[in-house]
Every structure is written in C-alpha cells, then in structure tokens.
Amino acid sequence: MKITRFGVSCDVDLLTQFDSLIHVEGYANRSEAVADLMRSHIFHQKLEGDTPIVGVVVMVYDHHQRELSENLLQLQHQQHTKIIATTHIHLDRHECLEVLMIQGAAREVQTLADKLISTRGVKRGQLVLAARRD
Ligand code: NI
C-alpha cells in the first residue's frame, strides 16, 4: 500500500467537533478516521441497483397502532425469500424494536426497506448497508 499525504481546509468548529468525536470513538489520529470515512463513502456510492447486498433494517413502532403489526407481517411474508433473519424486542408496554436482515439486489432491498419504514405507525426506521455480495 502506497501512502500519500494531502491537506484539507475546513471550519475550525467542525474540526473541533470531529476531533472530539473520533477521540471518543477511539481513533488514534485524524488520518485513520478520515480514511474510514472515505472507505465508507466509496462503499455506498459504488452500489448499483443490481449489486447483491445484505441490508439491515432497524425500526421502532407502537404495536397498538391499528393494523400495523399485520401490515408489517404481510409485507415480510410477501418478500420471505429476501428476509434471512428477524428479531423482535418488546421495548416496553407499547414500543417494539424490530431488526430485519435482508438479502437481494440493492434496489430490491431498498424498495422493501422503504415500504417497511414508511408503513403508517413506524416511528423510526433506517436501512444499513451491511455487506456487498459481489
Ligand atoms: Ni413487541
């Protein structure tokens, strides 16, 4: 691996916040933190619609919301070949945390994640790209 150096100009406050964060996260120096950001950016940007991936959907919802649990289950059964694992945790009397691991072409995973997360009553939801399978 050939190493190069480059200069970066940025807002002083932004750099102060960045330094505090990477210190907490345990980075030894800025170079390692910036290199990780670059790798993550490249990893996500290069993704094509038909690239096979594994994505993880994390969502929180209130199971009292009318028809929500049924709608989420119906969506998951329709797409059962793509969903490789699910975990459901009852956070309290009302809220549920659900984590779904989804495998398939990037656009299919994104579409399914969008449908799940946009289901009426889902309070928070996010798709995390976990791995590329190409
Ligand atoms: Ni629950």
Coordinates of C-alpha atoms and ligand atoms in Angstrom, one line a residue:
M1 CA 0.0 0.0 0.0
K2 CA 1.4 3.3 -1.1
I3 CA 0.7 6.2 1.3
T4 CA 0.2 9.8 0.3
R5 CA -0.5 13.0 2.3
F6 CA -3.0 15.7 1.4
G7 CA -4.1 19.0 3.0
V8 CA -7.8 19.7 4.0
S9 CA -9.3 23.1 4.7
C10 CA -12.4 23.2 6.9
D11 CA -14.3 25.2 9.5
V12 CA -12.5 25.3 12.9
D13 CA -15.6 24.4 14.8
L14 CA -16.3 21.4 12.5
L15 CA -12.7 20.2 13.1
T16 CA -13.1 20.6 16.9
Q17 CA -16.3 18.6 16.9
F18 CA -14.7 15.9 14.6
D19 CA -11.7 15.6 16.8
S20 CA -13.8 15.2 20.0
L21 CA -15.9 12.5 18.3
I22 CA -13.0 10.5 16.9
H23 CA -11.3 10.7 20.3
V24 CA -14.4 9.2 21.9
E25 CA -14.6 6.6 19.2
G26 CA -11.0 5.6 19.8
Y27 CA -9.3 6.6 16.7
A28 CA -5.5 7.1 17.2
N29 CA -5.4 10.0 14.7
R30 CA -7.3 12.0 12.1
S31 CA -5.8 10.1 9.2
E32 CA -7.4 6.8 10.3
A33 CA -10.8 8.5 10.9
V34 CA -10.7 10.2 7.6
A35 CA -9.6 7.1 5.7
D36 CA -12.6 5.2 7.3
L37 CA -15.0 7.9 6.2
M38 CA -13.6 7.7 2.6
R39 CA -13.9 3.9 2.5
S40 CA -17.5 4.1 3.8
H41 CA -18.4 6.8 1.2
I42 CA -16.9 4.7 -1.7
F43 CA -18.6 1.6 -0.4
H44 CA -22.0 3.3 -0.5
Q45 CA -21.6 5.3 -3.7
K46 CA -20.5 2.5 -5.9
L47 CA -23.6 0.5 -5.3
E48 CA -25.5 -0.4 -8.4
G49 CA -29.2 -1.4 -8.5
D50 CA -28.4 -5.0 -9.2
T51 CA -25.5 -5.4 -6.8
P52 CA -26.2 -8.2 -4.4
I53 CA -26.2 -6.9 -0.9
V54 CA -27.2 -7.7 2.7
G55 CA -29.0 -4.8 4.4
V56 CA -30.2 -4.5 7.9
V57 CA -33.4 -2.6 8.6
V58 CA -33.9 -1.3 12.2
M59 CA -37.3 0.1 13.1
V60 CA -39.3 1.1 16.1
Y61 CA -43.1 1.1 16.2
D62 CA -46.0 1.1 18.5
H63 CA -47.8 -2.3 18.2
H64 CA -51.1 -0.7 19.4
Q65 CA -51.2 1.2 16.1
R66 CA -54.2 -0.2 14.2
E67 CA -53.3 -2.9 11.6
L68 CA -49.6 -2.0 11.8
S69 CA -48.3 -5.4 13.0
E70 CA -50.5 -7.2 10.4
N71 CA -49.2 -4.9 7.6
L72 CA -45.6 -5.4 8.6
L73 CA -46.0 -9.2 8.8
Q74 CA -47.8 -9.3 5.4
L75 CA -45.0 -7.4 3.7
Q76 CA -42.4 -9.7 5.3
H77 CA -44.3 -12.8 4.1
Q78 CA -44.7 -11.5 0.6
Q79 CA -40.9 -11.0 0.5
H80 CA -39.9 -14.0 2.6
T81 CA -37.2 -15.2 0.2
K82 CA -35.2 -12.0 0.8
I83 CA -35.6 -11.8 4.6
I84 CA -32.9 -14.0 6.1
A85 CA -33.5 -13.2 9.8
T86 CA -35.6 -11.1 12.0
T87 CA -35.5 -10.1 15.7
H88 CA -38.3 -8.5 17.6
I89 CA -37.8 -7.0 21.1
H90 CA -40.6 -5.6 23.2
L91 CA -39.0 -2.3 24.4
D92 CA -41.9 -1.5 26.8
R93 CA -45.7 -1.9 27.0
H94 CA -46.1 0.0 23.7
E95 CA -43.0 0.1 21.6
C96 CA -41.4 -2.7 19.6
L97 CA -37.9 -2.8 18.1
E98 CA -37.6 -4.9 15.0
V99 CA -34.4 -5.8 13.1
L100 CA -34.6 -7.5 9.7
M101 CA -31.7 -8.8 7.7
I102 CA -32.5 -8.6 4.0
Q103 CA -30.5 -10.1 1.2
G104 CA -31.0 -9.3 -2.5
A105 CA -30.3 -6.9 -5.3
A106 CA -29.6 -3.4 -3.9
R107 CA -32.8 -1.9 -5.4
E108 CA -35.0 -4.7 -4.1
V109 CA -33.6 -4.4 -0.6
Q110 CA -34.0 -0.6 -0.7
T111 CA -37.6 -0.9 -2.0
L112 CA -38.6 -3.4 0.7
A113 CA -36.9 -1.3 3.4
D114 CA -38.7 1.9 2.1
K115 CA -42.1 0.0 2.3
L116 CA -41.4 -1.3 5.8
I117 CA -40.2 2.1 7.2
S118 CA -42.9 4.1 5.5
T119 CA -45.7 1.9 6.9
R120 CA -48.1 4.0 8.8
G121 CA -47.2 3.9 12.5
V122 CA -43.5 3.1 12.2
K123 CA -41.8 5.9 14.3
R124 CA -38.2 5.5 13.3
G125 CA -36.5 3.3 10.7
Q126 CA -33.2 3.0 8.9
L127 CA -31.6 0.8 6.4
V128 CA -27.9 0.0 7.0
L129 CA -25.9 -1.5 4.2
A130 CA -24.1 -4.3 5.9
A131 CA -22.3 -6.2 3.1
R132 CA -21.8 -6.4 -0.6
R133 CA -22.0 -9.9 -2.0
D134 CA -20.5 -9.4 -5.5
Ligands
NI1 NI -43.3 -6.1 20.6

